[in-house]
PDB file of C-alpha atoms in Angstrom:
ATOM      1  CA  UNK A   1      28.390   9.511-138.478  1.00 78.00           C
ATOM      2  CA  UNK A   2      30.298   7.180-136.141  1.00 90.00           C
ATOM      3  CA  UNK A   3      32.656   9.099-133.846  1.00 94.00           C
ATOM      4  CA  UNK A   4      36.348   8.352-134.192  1.00 95.00           C
ATOM      5  CA  UNK A   5      38.308   7.300-131.129  1.00 96.00           C
ATOM      6  CA  UNK A   6      42.042   7.434-130.620  1.00 95.00           C
ATOM      7  CA  UNK A   7      44.186   5.680-129.781  1.00 96.00           C
ATOM      8  CA  UNK A   8      42.766   2.259-130.673  1.00 95.00           C
ATOM      9  CA  UNK A   9      44.680   0.608-127.846  1.00 96.00           C
ATOM     10  CA  UNK A  10      46.796   1.651-124.881  1.00 95.00           C
ATOM     11  CA  UNK A  11      49.032  -0.320-122.555  1.00 96.00           C
ATOM     12  CA  UNK A  12      49.939   1.334-119.264  1.00 94.00           C
ATOM     13  CA  UNK A  13      51.604   0.438-116.030  1.00 95.00           C
ATOM     14  CA  UNK A  14      49.584   0.854-112.870  1.00 95.00           C
ATOM     15  CA  UNK A  15      49.743   4.454-111.694  1.00 94.00           C
ATOM     16  CA  UNK A  16      50.284   5.994-115.134  1.00 95.00           C
ATOM     17  CA  UNK A  17      47.869   8.406-116.812  1.00 95.00           C
ATOM     18  CA  UNK A  18      45.961   8.003-120.050  1.00 95.00           C
ATOM     19  CA  UNK A  19      43.920  10.185-122.375  1.00 96.00           C
ATOM     20  CA  UNK A  20      41.353   8.828-124.812  1.00 97.00           C
ATOM     21  CA  UNK A  21      40.038  11.118-127.525  1.00 97.00           C
ATOM     22  CA  UNK A  22      36.749  11.119-129.382  1.00 96.00           C
ATOM     23  CA  UNK A  23      35.829  13.293-132.344  1.00 94.00           C
ATOM     24  CA  UNK A  24      32.706  13.622-134.423  1.00 90.00           C
ATOM     25  CA  UNK A  25      32.051  14.972-137.902  1.00 87.00           C
ATOM     26  CA  UNK A  26      28.510  15.942-136.817  1.00 83.00           C
ATOM     27  CA  UNK A  27      27.360  18.481-134.275  1.00 80.00           C
ATOM     28  CA  UNK A  28      26.950  16.817-130.911  1.00 79.00           C
ATOM     29  CA  UNK A  29      24.154  17.300-128.411  1.00 81.00           C
ATOM     30  CA  UNK A  30      26.040  15.275-125.868  1.00 89.00           C
ATOM     31  CA  UNK A  31      28.927  12.874-125.365  1.00 92.00           C
ATOM     32  CA  UNK A  32      28.639   9.634-123.405  1.00 94.00           C
ATOM     33  CA  UNK A  33      31.468   7.511-122.024  1.00 95.00           C
ATOM     34  CA  UNK A  34      31.150   3.818-121.181  1.00 96.00           C
ATOM     35  CA  UNK A  35      33.575   1.104-120.109  1.00 96.00           C
ATOM     36  CA  UNK A  36      33.155  -2.534-121.058  1.00 95.00           C
ATOM     37  CA  UNK A  37      35.116  -5.433-119.612  1.00 94.00           C
ATOM     38  CA  UNK A  38      35.499  -8.585-121.669  1.00 90.00           C
ATOM     39  CA  UNK A  39      32.285 -10.597-121.778  1.00 88.00           C
ATOM     40  CA  UNK A  40      30.351  -8.058-119.726  1.00 92.00           C
ATOM     41  CA  UNK A  41      27.842  -5.280-120.281  1.00 93.00           C
ATOM     42  CA  UNK A  42      28.985  -1.732-121.017  1.00 94.00           C
ATOM     43  CA  UNK A  43      28.884   0.373-117.861  1.00 94.00           C
ATOM     44  CA  UNK A  44      27.946   4.045-117.897  1.00 93.00           C
ATOM     45  CA  UNK A  45      30.742   6.373-116.745  1.00 93.00           C
ATOM     46  CA  UNK A  46      29.510   9.865-117.485  1.00 91.00           C
ATOM     47  CA  UNK A  47      27.627  12.119-119.855  1.00 91.00           C
ATOM     48  CA  UNK A  48      28.638  15.629-120.906  1.00 91.00           C
ATOM     49  CA  UNK A  49      25.898  17.941-122.057  1.00 84.00           C
ATOM     50  CA  UNK A  50      27.410  21.363-122.553  1.00 66.00           C
ATOM     51  CA  UNK A  51      30.247  22.701-124.632  1.00 61.00           C
ATOM     52  CA  UNK A  52      33.381  23.059-122.568  1.00 59.00           C
ATOM     53  CA  UNK A  53      31.881  21.038-119.764  1.00 64.00           C
ATOM     54  CA  UNK A  54      34.129  18.913-117.630  1.00 65.00           C
ATOM     55  CA  UNK A  55      32.906  16.184-115.372  1.00 66.00           C
ATOM     56  CA  UNK A  56      34.519  13.509-113.351  1.00 68.00           C
ATOM     57  CA  UNK A  57      34.423  11.141-110.473  1.00 69.00           C
ATOM     58  CA  UNK A  58      37.336   9.649-108.575  1.00 71.00           C
ATOM     59  CA  UNK A  59      40.277   9.704-110.967  1.00 85.00           C
ATOM     60  CA  UNK A  60      38.310   9.551-114.198  1.00 91.00           C
ATOM     61  CA  UNK A  61      37.231  12.815-115.788  1.00 91.00           C
ATOM     62  CA  UNK A  62      36.232  14.098-119.203  1.00 92.00           C
ATOM     63  CA  UNK A  63      35.943  17.275-121.211  1.00 89.00           C
ATOM     64  CA  UNK A  64      33.692  18.237-124.096  1.00 89.00           C
ATOM     65  CA  UNK A  65      34.606  20.898-126.638  1.00 87.00           C
ATOM     66  CA  UNK A  66      31.367  21.573-128.463  1.00 84.00           C
ATOM     67  CA  UNK A  67      32.941  23.848-131.082  1.00 85.00           C
ATOM     68  CA  UNK A  68      35.502  21.274-132.103  1.00 87.00           C
ATOM     69  CA  UNK A  69      33.019  18.410-131.645  1.00 88.00           C
ATOM     70  CA  UNK A  70      35.560  16.603-129.536  1.00 91.00           C
ATOM     71  CA  UNK A  71      35.695  14.972-126.145  1.00 93.00           C
ATOM     72  CA  UNK A  72      38.539  13.533-124.123  1.00 94.00           C
ATOM     73  CA  UNK A  73      38.498  11.045-121.260  1.00 95.00           C
ATOM     74  CA  UNK A  74      41.260  11.380-118.673  1.00 94.00           C
ATOM     75  CA  UNK A  75      42.317   8.500-116.455  1.00 94.00           C
ATOM     76  CA  UNK A  76      44.682   9.564-113.692  1.00 91.00           C
ATOM     77  CA  UNK A  77      46.909   7.230-111.692  1.00 90.00           C
ATOM     78  CA  UNK A  78      45.378   4.224-113.402  1.00 91.00           C
ATOM     79  CA  UNK A  79      44.397   1.160-111.415  1.00 91.00           C
ATOM     80  CA  UNK A  80      44.203  -2.455-112.547  1.00 93.00           C
ATOM     81  CA  UNK A  81      40.402  -2.177-112.404  1.00 92.00           C
ATOM     82  CA  UNK A  82      40.484   0.437-115.170  1.00 94.00           C
ATOM     83  CA  UNK A  83      41.338  -2.196-117.770  1.00 95.00           C
ATOM     84  CA  UNK A  84      38.697  -2.657-120.440  1.00 96.00           C
ATOM     85  CA  UNK A  85      37.398  -1.096-123.607  1.00 96.00           C
ATOM     86  CA  UNK A  86      36.237   2.506-123.442  1.00 97.00           C
ATOM     87  CA  UNK A  87      33.522   3.686-125.788  1.00 96.00           C
ATOM     88  CA  UNK A  88      32.500   7.211-126.508  1.00 95.00           C
ATOM     89  CA  UNK A  89      28.975   7.773-127.745  1.00 94.00           C
ATOM     90  CA  UNK A  90      27.802  10.708-129.800  1.00 92.00           C
ATOM     91  CA  UNK A  91      24.395  11.915-128.709  1.00 88.00           C
ATOM     92  CA  UNK A  92      22.507  12.561-131.945  1.00 85.00           C
ATOM     93  CA  UNK A  93      18.811  13.292-131.611  1.00 83.00           C
ATOM     94  CA  UNK A  94      17.126  10.450-129.804  1.00 84.00           C
ATOM     95  CA  UNK A  95      19.960   7.918-130.022  1.00 88.00           C
ATOM     96  CA  UNK A  96      23.627   7.379-129.243  1.00 91.00           C
ATOM     97  CA  UNK A  97      26.102   6.348-131.919  1.00 92.00           C
ATOM     98  CA  UNK A  98      29.159   4.668-130.428  1.00 94.00           C
ATOM     99  CA  UNK A  99      32.748   4.727-131.591  1.00 94.00           C
ATOM    100  CA  UNK A 100      34.746   1.544-132.121  1.00 94.00           C
ATOM    101  CA  UNK A 101      36.325   1.745-128.710  1.00 95.00           C
ATOM    102  CA  UNK A 102      39.761   2.123-127.148  1.00 96.00           C
ATOM    103  CA  UNK A 103      41.225  -0.955-125.483  1.00 96.00           C
ATOM    104  CA  UNK A 104      43.056  -0.115-122.280  1.00 96.00           C
ATOM    105  CA  UNK A 105      45.297  -2.670-120.605  1.00 96.00           C
ATOM    106  CA  UNK A 106      46.871  -1.912-117.238  1.00 95.00           C
ATOM    107  CA  UNK A 107      49.955  -3.850-116.214  1.00 93.00           C
ATOM    108  CA  UNK A 108      50.833  -4.344-112.529  1.00 90.00           C
TER     109      UNK A 108
ATOM    110  CA  UNK B   1      17.813  -7.054-109.240  1.00 51.00           C
ATOM    111  CA  UNK B   2      16.398  -3.843-110.669  1.00 73.00           C
ATOM    112  CA  UNK B   3      18.779  -3.743-113.620  1.00 92.00           C
ATOM    113  CA  UNK B   4      18.151  -4.450-117.301  1.00 96.00           C
ATOM    114  CA  UNK B   5      17.438  -8.150-117.719  1.00 96.00           C
ATOM    115  CA  UNK B   6      18.186  -9.985-120.931  1.00 97.00           C
ATOM    116  CA  UNK B   7      17.534 -13.623-121.722  1.00 96.00           C
ATOM    117  CA  UNK B   8      18.764 -15.978-122.744  1.00 97.00           C
ATOM    118  CA  UNK B   9      22.427 -15.205-122.040  1.00 96.00           C
ATOM    119  CA  UNK B  10      23.478 -17.645-124.745  1.00 97.00           C
ATOM    120  CA  UNK B  11      21.461 -18.853-127.699  1.00 98.00           C
ATOM    121  CA  UNK B  12      22.480 -21.403-130.309  1.00 98.00           C
ATOM    122  CA  UNK B  13      20.519 -21.735-133.528  1.00 97.00           C
ATOM    123  CA  UNK B  14      20.977 -23.580-136.795  1.00 97.00           C
ATOM    124  CA  UNK B  15      20.854 -21.720-140.074  1.00 97.00           C
ATOM    125  CA  UNK B  16      17.279 -21.044-141.104  1.00 97.00           C
ATOM    126  CA  UNK B  17      15.818 -21.122-137.585  1.00 98.00           C
ATOM    127  CA  UNK B  18      14.352 -18.188-135.702  1.00 98.00           C
ATOM    128  CA  UNK B  19      15.988 -16.415-132.775  1.00 98.00           C
ATOM    129  CA  UNK B  20      14.039 -14.502-130.127  1.00 98.00           C
ATOM    130  CA  UNK B  21      15.903 -12.269-127.713  1.00 98.00           C
ATOM    131  CA  UNK B  22      14.146 -10.732-124.720  1.00 98.00           C
ATOM    132  CA  UNK B  23      14.822  -7.590-122.752  1.00 98.00           C
ATOM    133  CA  UNK B  24      13.120  -6.253-119.632  1.00 97.00           C
ATOM    134  CA  UNK B  25      14.124  -2.638-118.956  1.00 96.00           C
ATOM    135  CA  UNK B  26      15.014  -1.201-115.574  1.00 94.00           C
ATOM    136  CA  UNK B  27      12.081  -0.434-113.339  1.00 91.00           C
ATOM    137  CA  UNK B  28      10.629   2.923-114.294  1.00 89.00           C
ATOM    138  CA  UNK B  29      12.273   2.953-117.743  1.00 92.00           C
ATOM    139  CA  UNK B  30      10.038   2.930-120.793  1.00 92.00           C
ATOM    140  CA  UNK B  31      12.663   3.511-123.497  1.00 95.00           C
ATOM    141  CA  UNK B  32      14.536   0.538-124.916  1.00 96.00           C
ATOM    142  CA  UNK B  33      17.450   0.350-127.351  1.00 97.00           C
ATOM    143  CA  UNK B  34      18.951  -2.667-129.075  1.00 98.00           C
ATOM    144  CA  UNK B  35      22.603  -2.859-130.142  1.00 97.00           C
ATOM    145  CA  UNK B  36      24.659  -5.460-131.927  1.00 97.00           C
ATOM    146  CA  UNK B  37      28.314  -6.063-131.158  1.00 96.00           C
ATOM    147  CA  UNK B  38      30.739  -8.179-133.157  1.00 90.00           C
ATOM    148  CA  UNK B  39      33.998  -9.377-131.513  1.00 82.00           C
ATOM    149  CA  UNK B  40      36.484  -6.529-131.058  1.00 77.00           C
ATOM    150  CA  UNK B  41      33.946  -4.079-132.507  1.00 82.00           C
ATOM    151  CA  UNK B  42      31.849  -1.259-131.154  1.00 88.00           C
ATOM    152  CA  UNK B  43      28.164  -1.191-130.319  1.00 94.00           C
ATOM    153  CA  UNK B  44      26.082  -0.739-133.441  1.00 95.00           C
ATOM    154  CA  UNK B  45      22.691   0.894-132.911  1.00 95.00           C
ATOM    155  CA  UNK B  46      19.796  -1.151-134.271  1.00 96.00           C
ATOM    156  CA  UNK B  47      16.471   0.152-132.986  1.00 97.00           C
ATOM    157  CA  UNK B  48      14.871   2.419-130.394  1.00 96.00           C
ATOM    158  CA  UNK B  49      11.444   1.605-128.982  1.00 96.00           C
ATOM    159  CA  UNK B  50       8.967   2.952-126.499  1.00 95.00           C
ATOM    160  CA  UNK B  51       5.981   1.022-125.248  1.00 90.00           C
ATOM    161  CA  UNK B  52       4.023  -0.152-128.320  1.00 90.00           C
ATOM    162  CA  UNK B  53       5.985   2.132-130.657  1.00 94.00           C
ATOM    163  CA  UNK B  54       9.077   1.868-132.810  1.00 96.00           C
ATOM    164  CA  UNK B  55      10.683   5.299-132.691  1.00 95.00           C
ATOM    165  CA  UNK B  56      13.830   4.776-134.759  1.00 94.00           C
ATOM    166  CA  UNK B  57      14.758   1.611-136.640  1.00 95.00           C
ATOM    167  CA  UNK B  58      17.387   3.152-138.888  1.00 93.00           C
ATOM    168  CA  UNK B  59      19.996   0.588-137.781  1.00 93.00           C
ATOM    169  CA  UNK B  60      17.890  -2.506-138.383  1.00 95.00           C
ATOM    170  CA  UNK B  61      18.488  -4.675-141.455  1.00 94.00           C
ATOM    171  CA  UNK B  62      15.476  -4.387-143.760  1.00 91.00           C
ATOM    172  CA  UNK B  63      14.868  -8.117-143.916  1.00 95.00           C
ATOM    173  CA  UNK B  64      14.543 -10.868-141.308  1.00 97.00           C
ATOM    174  CA  UNK B  65      14.920  -8.537-138.283  1.00 98.00           C
ATOM    175  CA  UNK B  66      12.045  -7.105-136.281  1.00 97.00           C
ATOM    176  CA  UNK B  67      11.549  -5.645-132.824  1.00 97.00           C
ATOM    177  CA  UNK B  68       8.633  -4.942-130.568  1.00 96.00           C
ATOM    178  CA  UNK B  69       7.956  -3.575-127.114  1.00 96.00           C
ATOM    179  CA  UNK B  70       4.402  -4.482-126.159  1.00 93.00           C
ATOM    180  CA  UNK B  71       2.310  -2.796-123.521  1.00 90.00           C
ATOM    181  CA  UNK B  72       2.851  -5.763-121.240  1.00 90.00           C
ATOM    182  CA  UNK B  73       5.993  -7.857-121.160  1.00 92.00           C
ATOM    183  CA  UNK B  74       9.558  -7.521-122.359  1.00 96.00           C
ATOM    184  CA  UNK B  75      10.915  -6.067-125.570  1.00 97.00           C
ATOM    185  CA  UNK B  76      11.655  -8.746-128.160  1.00 98.00           C
ATOM    186  CA  UNK B  77      14.242  -8.701-130.929  1.00 98.00           C
ATOM    187  CA  UNK B  78      13.331 -11.338-133.499  1.00 98.00           C
ATOM    188  CA  UNK B  79      15.613 -12.679-136.196  1.00 98.00           C
ATOM    189  CA  UNK B  80      14.030 -14.940-138.759  1.00 98.00           C
ATOM    190  CA  UNK B  81      15.876 -17.467-140.937  1.00 98.00           C
ATOM    191  CA  UNK B  82      19.178 -16.845-139.199  1.00 97.00           C
ATOM    192  CA  UNK B  83      22.442 -16.963-141.131  1.00 96.00           C
ATOM    193  CA  UNK B  84      26.038 -17.356-139.937  1.00 95.00           C
ATOM    194  CA  UNK B  85      26.589 -13.612-140.177  1.00 94.00           C
ATOM    195  CA  UNK B  86      23.978 -13.026-137.463  1.00 96.00           C
ATOM    196  CA  UNK B  87      26.350 -14.467-134.868  1.00 96.00           C
ATOM    197  CA  UNK B  88      27.077 -11.634-132.447  1.00 96.00           C
ATOM    198  CA  UNK B  89      26.353 -10.284-128.996  1.00 97.00           C
ATOM    199  CA  UNK B  90      23.072  -8.389-128.818  1.00 98.00           C
ATOM    200  CA  UNK B  91      22.742  -5.823-126.052  1.00 98.00           C
ATOM    201  CA  UNK B  92      19.658  -4.095-124.825  1.00 97.00           C
ATOM    202  CA  UNK B  93      19.739  -0.792-122.953  1.00 97.00           C
ATOM    203  CA  UNK B  94      17.044   1.258-121.287  1.00 96.00           C
ATOM    204  CA  UNK B  95      16.691   4.862-120.207  1.00 93.00           C
ATOM    205  CA  UNK B  96      14.206   6.871-118.232  1.00 90.00           C
ATOM    206  CA  UNK B  97      13.738   9.326-121.092  1.00 86.00           C
ATOM    207  CA  UNK B  98      14.415   8.966-124.766  1.00 81.00           C
ATOM    208  CA  UNK B  99      16.666  11.863-125.606  1.00 76.00           C
ATOM    209  CA  UNK B 100      20.396  11.455-126.185  1.00 79.00           C
ATOM    210  CA  UNK B 101      21.078  13.505-123.051  1.00 80.00           C
ATOM    211  CA  UNK B 102      20.090  10.632-120.775  1.00 86.00           C
ATOM    212  CA  UNK B 103      22.334   7.758-119.684  1.00 90.00           C
ATOM    213  CA  UNK B 104      21.507   4.309-120.981  1.00 93.00           C
ATOM    214  CA  UNK B 105      21.828   1.255-118.761  1.00 95.00           C
ATOM    215  CA  UNK B 106      22.807  -1.984-120.431  1.00 96.00           C
ATOM    216  CA  UNK B 107      21.847  -5.590-119.864  1.00 96.00           C
ATOM    217  CA  UNK B 108      24.395  -8.413-119.892  1.00 95.00           C
ATOM    218  CA  UNK B 109      23.600  -9.238-123.510  1.00 97.00           C
ATOM    219  CA  UNK B 110      22.630 -12.348-125.456  1.00 98.00           C
ATOM    220  CA  UNK B 111      25.399 -14.181-127.273  1.00 97.00           C
ATOM    221  CA  UNK B 112      23.911 -15.636-130.418  1.00 97.00           C
ATOM    222  CA  UNK B 113      25.770 -18.424-132.184  1.00 97.00           C
ATOM    223  CA  UNK B 114      24.643 -19.794-135.530  1.00 97.00           C
ATOM    224  CA  UNK B 115      25.709 -23.315-136.462  1.00 94.00           C
TER     225      UNK B 115
END
């Protein structure tokens, strides 16, 4: 039931791009993306509600392929502030089931 | 601060004691979720509550754990007779509606340490 995220960890240099994938074995009503910095609360990034929907703000965007039950998070021209662990959440009924996370480390 | 408020931030208990974790949702939110997070792990869903009702407790251990969200006051996650394996960060989140198509806003968590 828990969505699977890949890769587990990424190391980038500032300015490089990254893609984080999330796939579910169950049909998804929605996909949620959160970022958590060490010792802090998870912070909501975006929610995708429709198949094929793409959303984004600034240089972070995401897509949701409802048929394949997959979502991808795109980080463009990464900044140091993007470092953290990214979680995708599968919207299932009245709750969200989170993946294990992808650790992103940005080097200057 | 109109965000989700959790207290205490850190809680130390000895084995066998009780732990009480509190969560006040964002203003205007009446749906509360509790999650548990172990180091380097994801957020594991525990329970979903509305005022005076437990809606989904499928992630709660059957023994020693209980949760409530009374008409007045914060939501409480209670762990009785704590054991070392209960050591974790416990996060509370709230949303304006209960469906999975609404964003959840998280508190800063309670770090529970069992001696």
